[in-house]
Short mmCIF file of C-alpha atoms in Angstrom, two decimals:
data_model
loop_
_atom_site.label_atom_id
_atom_site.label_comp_id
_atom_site.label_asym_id
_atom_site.label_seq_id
_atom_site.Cartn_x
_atom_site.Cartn_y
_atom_site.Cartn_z
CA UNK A 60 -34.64 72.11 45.50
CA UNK A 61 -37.87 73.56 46.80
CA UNK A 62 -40.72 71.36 47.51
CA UNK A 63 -43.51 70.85 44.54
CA UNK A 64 -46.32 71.40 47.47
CA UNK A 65 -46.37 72.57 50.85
CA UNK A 66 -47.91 70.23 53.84
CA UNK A 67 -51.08 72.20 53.32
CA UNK A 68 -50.88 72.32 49.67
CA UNK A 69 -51.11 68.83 50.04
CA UNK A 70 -53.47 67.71 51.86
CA UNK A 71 -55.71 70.04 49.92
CA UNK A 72 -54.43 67.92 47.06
CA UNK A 73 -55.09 64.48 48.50
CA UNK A 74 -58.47 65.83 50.06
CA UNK A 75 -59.67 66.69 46.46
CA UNK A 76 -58.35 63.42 44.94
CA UNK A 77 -59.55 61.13 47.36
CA UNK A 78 -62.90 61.00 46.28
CA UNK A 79 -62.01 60.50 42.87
CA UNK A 80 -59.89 57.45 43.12
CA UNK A 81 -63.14 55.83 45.43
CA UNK A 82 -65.15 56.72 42.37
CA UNK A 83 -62.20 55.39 39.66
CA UNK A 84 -62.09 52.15 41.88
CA UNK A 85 -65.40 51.65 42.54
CA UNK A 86 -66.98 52.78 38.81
CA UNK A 87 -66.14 49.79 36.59
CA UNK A 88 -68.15 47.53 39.12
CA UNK A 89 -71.00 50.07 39.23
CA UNK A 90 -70.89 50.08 35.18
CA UNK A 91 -71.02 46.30 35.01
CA UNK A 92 -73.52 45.96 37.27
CA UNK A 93 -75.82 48.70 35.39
CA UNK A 94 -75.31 47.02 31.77
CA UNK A 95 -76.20 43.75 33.60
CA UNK A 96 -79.26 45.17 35.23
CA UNK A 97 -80.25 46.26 31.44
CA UNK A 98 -79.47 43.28 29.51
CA UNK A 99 -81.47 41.18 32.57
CA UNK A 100 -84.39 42.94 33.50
CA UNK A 101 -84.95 46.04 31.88
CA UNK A 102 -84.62 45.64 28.07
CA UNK A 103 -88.02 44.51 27.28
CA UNK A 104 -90.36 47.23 29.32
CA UNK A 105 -87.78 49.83 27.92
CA UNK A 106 -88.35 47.93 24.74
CA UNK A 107 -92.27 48.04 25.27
CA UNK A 108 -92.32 51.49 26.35
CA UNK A 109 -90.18 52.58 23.27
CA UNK A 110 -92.65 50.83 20.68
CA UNK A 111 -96.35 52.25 22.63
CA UNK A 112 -94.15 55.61 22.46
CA UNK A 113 -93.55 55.68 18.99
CA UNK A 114 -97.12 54.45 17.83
CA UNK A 115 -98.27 57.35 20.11
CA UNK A 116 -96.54 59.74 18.34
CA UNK A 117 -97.58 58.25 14.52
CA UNK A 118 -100.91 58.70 15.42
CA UNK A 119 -100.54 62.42 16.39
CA UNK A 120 -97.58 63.34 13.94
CA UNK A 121 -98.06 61.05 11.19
CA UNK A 122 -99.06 63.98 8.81
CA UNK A 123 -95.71 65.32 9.24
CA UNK A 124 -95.14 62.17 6.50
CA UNK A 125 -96.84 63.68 3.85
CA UNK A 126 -96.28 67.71 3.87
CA UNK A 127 -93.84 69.16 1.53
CA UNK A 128 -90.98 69.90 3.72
CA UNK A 129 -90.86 66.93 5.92
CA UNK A 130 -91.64 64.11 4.02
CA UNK A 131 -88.30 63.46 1.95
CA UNK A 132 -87.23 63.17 5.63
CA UNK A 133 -89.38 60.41 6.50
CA UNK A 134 -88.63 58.88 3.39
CA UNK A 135 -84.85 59.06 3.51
CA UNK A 136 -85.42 57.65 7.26
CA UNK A 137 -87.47 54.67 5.99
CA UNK A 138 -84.98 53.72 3.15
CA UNK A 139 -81.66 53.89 5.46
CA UNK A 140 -84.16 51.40 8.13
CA UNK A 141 -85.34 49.33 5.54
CA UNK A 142 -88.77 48.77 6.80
CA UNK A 143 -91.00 50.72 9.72
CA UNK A 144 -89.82 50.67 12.93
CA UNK A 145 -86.82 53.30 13.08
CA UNK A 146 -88.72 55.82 15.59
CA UNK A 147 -88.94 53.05 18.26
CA UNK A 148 -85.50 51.80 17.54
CA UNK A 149 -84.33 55.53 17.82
CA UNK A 150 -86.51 56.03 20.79
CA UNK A 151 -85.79 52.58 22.59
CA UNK A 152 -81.45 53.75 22.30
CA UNK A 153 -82.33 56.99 23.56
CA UNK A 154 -84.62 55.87 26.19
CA UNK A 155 -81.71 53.66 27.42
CA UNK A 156 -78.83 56.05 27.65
CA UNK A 157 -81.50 58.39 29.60
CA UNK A 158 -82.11 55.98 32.00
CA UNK A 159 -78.28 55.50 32.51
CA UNK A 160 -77.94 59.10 32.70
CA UNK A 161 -80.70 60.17 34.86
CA UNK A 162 -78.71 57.52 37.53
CA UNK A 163 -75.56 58.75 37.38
CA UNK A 164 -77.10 62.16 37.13
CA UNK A 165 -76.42 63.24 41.15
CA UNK A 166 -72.69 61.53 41.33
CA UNK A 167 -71.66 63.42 38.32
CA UNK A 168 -73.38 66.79 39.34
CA UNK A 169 -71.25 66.40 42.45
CA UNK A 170 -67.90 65.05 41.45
CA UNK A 171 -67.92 67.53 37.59
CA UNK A 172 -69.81 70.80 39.92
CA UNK A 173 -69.76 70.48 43.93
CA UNK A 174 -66.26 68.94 44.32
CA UNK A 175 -64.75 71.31 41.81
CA UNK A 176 -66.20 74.49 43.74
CA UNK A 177 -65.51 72.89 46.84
CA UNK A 178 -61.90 72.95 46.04
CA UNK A 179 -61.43 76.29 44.14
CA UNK A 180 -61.20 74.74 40.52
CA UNK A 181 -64.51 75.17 38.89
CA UNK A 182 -65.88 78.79 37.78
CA UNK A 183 -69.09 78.00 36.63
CA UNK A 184 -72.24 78.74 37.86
CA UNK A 185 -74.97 76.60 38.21
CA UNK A 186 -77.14 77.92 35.11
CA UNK A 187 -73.69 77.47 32.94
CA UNK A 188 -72.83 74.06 34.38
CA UNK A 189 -76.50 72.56 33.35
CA UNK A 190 -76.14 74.11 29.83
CA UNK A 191 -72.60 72.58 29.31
CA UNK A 192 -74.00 69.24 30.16
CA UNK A 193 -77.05 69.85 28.21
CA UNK A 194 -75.14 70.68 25.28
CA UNK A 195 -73.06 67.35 26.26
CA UNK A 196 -76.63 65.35 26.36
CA UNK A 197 -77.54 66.62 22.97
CA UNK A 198 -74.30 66.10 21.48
CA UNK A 199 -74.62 62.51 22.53
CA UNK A 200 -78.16 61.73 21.72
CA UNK A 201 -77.49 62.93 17.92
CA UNK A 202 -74.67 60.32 17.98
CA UNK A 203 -76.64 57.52 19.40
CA UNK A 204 -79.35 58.02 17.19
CA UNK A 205 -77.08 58.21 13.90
CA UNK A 206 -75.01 54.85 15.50
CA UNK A 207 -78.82 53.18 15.56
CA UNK A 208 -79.52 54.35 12.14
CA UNK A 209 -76.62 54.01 10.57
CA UNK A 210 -75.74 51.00 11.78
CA UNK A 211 -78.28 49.09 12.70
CA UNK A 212 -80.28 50.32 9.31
CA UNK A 213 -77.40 49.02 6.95
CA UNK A 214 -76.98 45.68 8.84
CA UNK A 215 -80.57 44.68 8.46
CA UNK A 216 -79.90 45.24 4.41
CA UNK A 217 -76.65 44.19 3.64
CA UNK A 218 -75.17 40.62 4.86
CA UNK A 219 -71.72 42.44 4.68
CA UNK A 220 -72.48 45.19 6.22
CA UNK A 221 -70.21 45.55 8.79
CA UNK A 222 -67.47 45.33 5.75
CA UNK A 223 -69.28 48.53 4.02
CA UNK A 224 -69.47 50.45 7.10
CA UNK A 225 -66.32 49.60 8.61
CA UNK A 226 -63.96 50.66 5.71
CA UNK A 227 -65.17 53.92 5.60
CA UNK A 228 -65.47 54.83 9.10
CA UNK A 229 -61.73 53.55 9.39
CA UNK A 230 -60.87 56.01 6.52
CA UNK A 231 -62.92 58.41 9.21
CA UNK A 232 -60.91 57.82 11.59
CA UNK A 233 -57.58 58.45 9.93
CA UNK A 234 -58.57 62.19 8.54
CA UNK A 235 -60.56 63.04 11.82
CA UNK A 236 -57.88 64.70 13.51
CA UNK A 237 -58.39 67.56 11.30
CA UNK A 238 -61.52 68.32 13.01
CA UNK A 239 -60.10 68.76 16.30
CA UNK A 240 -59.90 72.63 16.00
CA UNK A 241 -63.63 72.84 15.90
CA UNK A 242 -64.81 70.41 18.08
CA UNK A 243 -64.00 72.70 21.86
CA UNK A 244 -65.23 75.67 19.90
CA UNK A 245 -68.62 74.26 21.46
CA UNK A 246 -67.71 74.92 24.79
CA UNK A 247 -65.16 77.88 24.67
CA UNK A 248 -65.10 81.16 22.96
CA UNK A 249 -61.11 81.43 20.91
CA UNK A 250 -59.38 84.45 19.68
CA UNK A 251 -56.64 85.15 18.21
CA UNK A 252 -53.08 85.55 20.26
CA UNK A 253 -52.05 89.31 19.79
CA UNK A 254 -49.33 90.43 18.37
CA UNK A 255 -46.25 90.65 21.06
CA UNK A 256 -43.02 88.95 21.79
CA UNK A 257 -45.12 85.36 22.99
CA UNK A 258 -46.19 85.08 19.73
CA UNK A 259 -43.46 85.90 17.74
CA UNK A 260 -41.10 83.36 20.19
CA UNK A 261 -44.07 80.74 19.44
CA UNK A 262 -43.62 81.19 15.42
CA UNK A 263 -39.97 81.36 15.61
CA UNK A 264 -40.29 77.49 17.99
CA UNK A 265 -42.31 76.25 15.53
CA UNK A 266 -39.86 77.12 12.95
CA UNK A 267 -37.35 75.96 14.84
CA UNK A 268 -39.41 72.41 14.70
CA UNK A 269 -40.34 72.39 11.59
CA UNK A 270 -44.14 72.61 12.33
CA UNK A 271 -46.56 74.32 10.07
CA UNK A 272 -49.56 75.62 11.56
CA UNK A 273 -52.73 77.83 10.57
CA UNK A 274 -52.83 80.35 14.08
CA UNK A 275 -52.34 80.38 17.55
CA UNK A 276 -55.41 80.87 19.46
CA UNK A 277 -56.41 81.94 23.36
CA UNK A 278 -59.21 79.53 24.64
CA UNK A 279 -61.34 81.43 26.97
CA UNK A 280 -61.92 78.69 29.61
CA UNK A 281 -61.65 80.72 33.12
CA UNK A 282 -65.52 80.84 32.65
CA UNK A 283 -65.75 77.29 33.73
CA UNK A 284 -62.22 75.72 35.12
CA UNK A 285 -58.99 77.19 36.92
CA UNK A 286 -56.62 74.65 35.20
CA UNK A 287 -54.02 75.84 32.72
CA UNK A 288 -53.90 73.72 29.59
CA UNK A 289 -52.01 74.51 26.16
CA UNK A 290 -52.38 71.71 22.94
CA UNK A 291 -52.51 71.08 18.98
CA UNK A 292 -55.77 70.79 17.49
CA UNK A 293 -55.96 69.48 14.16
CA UNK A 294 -53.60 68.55 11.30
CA UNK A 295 -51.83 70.04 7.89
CA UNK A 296 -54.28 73.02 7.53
CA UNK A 297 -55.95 73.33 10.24
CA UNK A 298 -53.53 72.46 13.12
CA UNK A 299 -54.22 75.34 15.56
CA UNK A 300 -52.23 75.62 18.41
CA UNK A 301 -54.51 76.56 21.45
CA UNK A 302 -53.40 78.08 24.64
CA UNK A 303 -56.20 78.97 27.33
CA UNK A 304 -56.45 82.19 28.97
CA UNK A 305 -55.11 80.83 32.39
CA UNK A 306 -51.62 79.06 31.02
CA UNK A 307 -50.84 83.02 29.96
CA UNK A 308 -51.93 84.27 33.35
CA UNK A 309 -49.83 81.80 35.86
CA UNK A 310 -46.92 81.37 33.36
CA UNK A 311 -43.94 83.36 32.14
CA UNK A 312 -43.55 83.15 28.16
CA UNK A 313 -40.59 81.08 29.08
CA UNK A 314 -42.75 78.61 30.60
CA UNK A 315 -45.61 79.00 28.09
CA UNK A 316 -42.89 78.08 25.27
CA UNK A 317 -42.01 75.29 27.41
CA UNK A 318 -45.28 73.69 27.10
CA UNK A 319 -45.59 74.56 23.53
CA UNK A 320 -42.68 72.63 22.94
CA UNK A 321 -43.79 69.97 24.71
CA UNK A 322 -47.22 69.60 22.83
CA UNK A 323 -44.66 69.95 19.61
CA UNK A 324 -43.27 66.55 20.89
CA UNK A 325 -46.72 65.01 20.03
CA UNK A 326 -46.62 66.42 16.49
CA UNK A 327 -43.88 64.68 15.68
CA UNK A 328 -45.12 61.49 17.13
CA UNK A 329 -45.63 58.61 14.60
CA UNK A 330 -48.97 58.64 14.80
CA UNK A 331 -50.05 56.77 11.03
CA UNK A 332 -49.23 53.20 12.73
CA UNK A 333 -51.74 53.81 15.41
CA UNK A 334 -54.41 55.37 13.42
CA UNK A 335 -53.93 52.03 10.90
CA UNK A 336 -54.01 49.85 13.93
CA UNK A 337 -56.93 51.55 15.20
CA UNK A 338 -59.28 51.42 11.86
CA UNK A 339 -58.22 47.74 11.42
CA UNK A 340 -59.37 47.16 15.07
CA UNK A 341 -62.64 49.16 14.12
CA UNK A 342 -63.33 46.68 11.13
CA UNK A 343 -62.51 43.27 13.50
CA UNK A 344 -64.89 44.65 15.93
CA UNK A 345 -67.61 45.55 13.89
CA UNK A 346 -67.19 41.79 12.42
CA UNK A 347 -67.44 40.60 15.71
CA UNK A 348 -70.47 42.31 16.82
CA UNK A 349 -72.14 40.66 12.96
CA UNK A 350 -71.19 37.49 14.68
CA UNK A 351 -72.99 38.67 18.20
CA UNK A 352 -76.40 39.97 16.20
CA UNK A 353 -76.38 36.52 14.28
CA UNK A 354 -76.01 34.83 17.47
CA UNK A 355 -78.13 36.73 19.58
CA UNK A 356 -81.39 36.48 16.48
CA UNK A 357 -80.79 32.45 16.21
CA UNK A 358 -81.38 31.66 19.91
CA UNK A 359 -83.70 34.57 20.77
CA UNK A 360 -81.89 37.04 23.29
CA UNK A 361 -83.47 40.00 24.93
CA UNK A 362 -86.71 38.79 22.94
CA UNK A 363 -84.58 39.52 19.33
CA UNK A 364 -87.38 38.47 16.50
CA UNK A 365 -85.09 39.11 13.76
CA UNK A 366 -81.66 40.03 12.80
CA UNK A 367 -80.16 43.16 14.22
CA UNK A 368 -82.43 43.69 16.65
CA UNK A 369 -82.61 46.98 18.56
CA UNK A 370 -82.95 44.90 21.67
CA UNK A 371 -78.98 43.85 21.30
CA UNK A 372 -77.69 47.67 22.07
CA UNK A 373 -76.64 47.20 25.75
CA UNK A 374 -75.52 43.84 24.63
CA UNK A 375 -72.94 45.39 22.22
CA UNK A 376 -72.64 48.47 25.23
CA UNK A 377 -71.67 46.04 27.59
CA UNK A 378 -69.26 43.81 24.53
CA UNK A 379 -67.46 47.40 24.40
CA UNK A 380 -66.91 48.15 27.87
CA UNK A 381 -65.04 44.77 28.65
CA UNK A 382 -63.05 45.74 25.38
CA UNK A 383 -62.35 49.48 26.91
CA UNK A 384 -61.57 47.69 30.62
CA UNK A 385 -58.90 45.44 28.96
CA UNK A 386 -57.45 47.83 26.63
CA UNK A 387 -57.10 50.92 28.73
CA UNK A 388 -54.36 49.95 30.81
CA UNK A 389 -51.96 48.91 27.64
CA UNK A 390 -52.91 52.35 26.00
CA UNK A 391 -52.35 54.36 29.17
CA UNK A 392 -48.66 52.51 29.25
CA UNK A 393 -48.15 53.61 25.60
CA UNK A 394 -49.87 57.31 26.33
CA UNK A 395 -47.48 57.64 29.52
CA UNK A 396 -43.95 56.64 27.21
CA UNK A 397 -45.22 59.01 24.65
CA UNK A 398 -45.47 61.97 27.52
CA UNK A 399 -42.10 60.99 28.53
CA UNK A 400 -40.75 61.49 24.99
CA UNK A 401 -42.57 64.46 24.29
CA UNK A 402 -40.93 65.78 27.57
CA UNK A 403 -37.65 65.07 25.89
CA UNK A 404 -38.13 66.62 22.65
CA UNK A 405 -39.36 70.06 24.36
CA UNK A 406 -35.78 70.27 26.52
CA UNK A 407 -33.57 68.91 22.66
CA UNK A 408 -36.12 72.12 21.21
CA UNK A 409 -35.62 74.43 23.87
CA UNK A 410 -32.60 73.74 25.79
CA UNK A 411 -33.93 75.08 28.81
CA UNK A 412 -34.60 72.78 31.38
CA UNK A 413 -35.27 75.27 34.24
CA UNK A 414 -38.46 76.62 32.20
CA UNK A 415 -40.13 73.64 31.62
CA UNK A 416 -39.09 72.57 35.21
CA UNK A 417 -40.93 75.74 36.54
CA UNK A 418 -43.71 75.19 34.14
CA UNK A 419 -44.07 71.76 35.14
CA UNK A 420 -44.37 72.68 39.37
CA UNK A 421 -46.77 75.59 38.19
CA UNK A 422 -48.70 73.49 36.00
CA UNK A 423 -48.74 70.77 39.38
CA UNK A 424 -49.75 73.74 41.78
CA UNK A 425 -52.63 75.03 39.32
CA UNK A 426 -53.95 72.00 38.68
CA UNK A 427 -53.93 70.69 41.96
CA UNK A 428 -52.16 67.05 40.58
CA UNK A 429 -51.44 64.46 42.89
CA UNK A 430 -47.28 64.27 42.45
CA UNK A 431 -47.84 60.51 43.65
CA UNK A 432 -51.30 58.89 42.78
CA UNK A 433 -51.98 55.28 43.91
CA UNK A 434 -50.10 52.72 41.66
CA UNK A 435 -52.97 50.88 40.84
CA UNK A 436 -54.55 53.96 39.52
CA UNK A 437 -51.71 54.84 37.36
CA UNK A 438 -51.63 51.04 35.80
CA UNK A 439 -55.45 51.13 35.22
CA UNK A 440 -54.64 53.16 32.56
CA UNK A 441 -53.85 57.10 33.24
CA UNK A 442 -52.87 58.66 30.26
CA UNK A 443 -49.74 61.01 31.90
CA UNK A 444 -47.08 59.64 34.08
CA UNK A 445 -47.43 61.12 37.86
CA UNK A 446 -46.25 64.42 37.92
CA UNK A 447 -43.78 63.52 40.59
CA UNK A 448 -42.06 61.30 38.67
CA UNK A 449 -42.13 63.48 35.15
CA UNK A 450 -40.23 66.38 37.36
CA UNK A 451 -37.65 63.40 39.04
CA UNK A 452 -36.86 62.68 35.37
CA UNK A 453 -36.00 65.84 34.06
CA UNK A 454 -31.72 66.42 33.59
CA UNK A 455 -29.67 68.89 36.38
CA UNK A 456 -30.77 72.92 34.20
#
């Protein structure tokens, strides 16, 4: 059987990876020691500077309260709060996740742009790079700001708030999923496959699985990355499947089905235990964090004067990463099993083992995957097996 990489092919590969498993090693102990540094030292001035900000800003925008088109705004803003105050709160989260940005602002500009380049799979330049991650910022500063609101806002009216808030969010979280096709839309332009004989093989798989879906669609994603990448997006209605314009240029349609089929494994994955586990876990860790804010007021942390206290954001930051850091290695075990499965259904849909075999190596070579990462990296909690050992599995074609 021919090699999955030449010699040079790699140590190209482990020359790109290297510096990524220093940073995967080295980043939990960089992230502790960051949310420490917060919770320690820097949560007051932040706190202070978010507060002198905000009065700043009354004083020169505080007519914006009373015109016409504004001022149901405000109003809304100072109901869902509860009292005055939401603009530092607001400002105080933001100011935080800046400051955490703004530091990690050169490694990830060289690991997401310079490394990339360096190793022939990024296509961006540098004006489309800073708009994708400005786009990225914004995204997550409107989230922030509606988690502060939201949540902070209904816990300082409701003793059981994190009961009202939870159930819903859970119900969220089951129907989310159907969002999925919009969500990259963001980033990428999609069309439309054209008519032909890949799409016609594609509708004829999918009856073949049983698998109703709205359109196939060509992500246009050679304007930033070289990587080939094919997958579902969404569910009932508006599962899309979505192949980007580089899987059509490496692959045959062989091999293109091949990975169709495999994302068709995931369809049929139960996935309704999960989502149930996940929105009950939602609900017991919103209860716990109540339990943190009531804790936190009575004795006083991070200068807390009251309940639900702003101040208590990196404290519930820092809460979730040790959750994350625990549970990602027990859902990267259950994410690898379900890859290996999915591998299985595509060769029971297709029959062709020699396809997906080829699509597998091409997908490796593209991609520029390590065929044997370290094992420590693989338990920490990587999502797909090693693509050495997904190839060693497949049957004789």
């Amino acid at each position: 059987m021919e090699p999955l990489f030449t010699p040079e092919q790699l140590a190209e590969i482990h020359a790109f990876h290297r510096p990524i498993y220093i940073r995967a090693a080295v980043a939990p102990f960089a992230n502790l020691a960051l949310l420490l540094l917060i919770l320690g030292v820097l949560v007051q001035p932040l706190h202070r500077l978010s507060v002198a900000i905000a009065a700043g800003l009354e004083r020169r925008l505080g007519f914006l309260r009373t015109t016409p088109v504004s001022r149901a705004f405000f109003h809304a803003m100072d109901r869902l709060w509860g009292e005055p105050g939401w603009g530092a709160a607001v400002l105080f989260a933001l100011s935080t996740h800046l400051f955490v940005s703004l530091l990690f602002l050169p490694v990830d500009v060289w690991f997401s742009y310079t490394l990339e380049h360096r190793h022939g799979m990024s296509t961006q330049t540098p004006a489309t790079f800073a708009y994708d991650m400005l786009k990225g910022q914004l995204m997550a500063a409107f989230a922030i700001s509606a988690l502060v609101i939201g949540m902070f806002g209904l816990a300082r009216k409701l003793r059981n708030w994190w009961l009202v808030l939870g159930v819903p969010v859970a119900l969220l979280l089951l129907i989310s999923g159907a969002l999925d096709p919009y969500r990259s839309r963001l980033f990428y332009k999609q069309k439309p496959l054209p008519d032909g004989p890949l799409r016609t093989r594609i509708v004829e798989l999918m009856d073949k699985a049983d698998i109703a879906f709205a359109d196939v669609l060509v992500e246009e994603t050679s304007v930033a990355s070289r990587r080939l990448q094919a997958y579902f997006a969404g569910q009932g209605p508006t599962r899309t499947i979505v192949l980007n314009d580089i899987i059509l240029k490496e692959l045959s349609e062989d091999e293109v089905l091949a990975a169709v089929a495999h994302e068709a494994g995931h369809v049929h994955e139960s996935k309704w235990p999960a989502r149930a586990a996940s929105s009950l876990a939602l609900v017991a860790l919103l209860f716990a964090l109540d339990r943190l804010l009531r804790l936190s007021a009575a004795r006083g942390w991070f200068g807390a004067t009251r309940f639900a206290d702003i101040r208590n954001l990196p404290l519930i930051s820092l809460l979730f990463f040790l959750l994350m850091l625990t549970a990602r290695p027990v859902s990267g075990a259950f994410s690898r099993e379900r890859e290996y499965e999915a591998d299985r259904y595509a060769l029971r849909l297709t029959g062709d083992v020699a396809s997906f075999r080829r699509m597998l190596v091409k997908a490796a070579r593209v991609n520029k995957m390590d065929p044997a990462p370290p094992r420590w990296l693989v338990l920490k909690g990587m999502s797909h097996p090693p693509i050495g050992e997904r190839i060693a599995s497949l049957p004789p074609s």
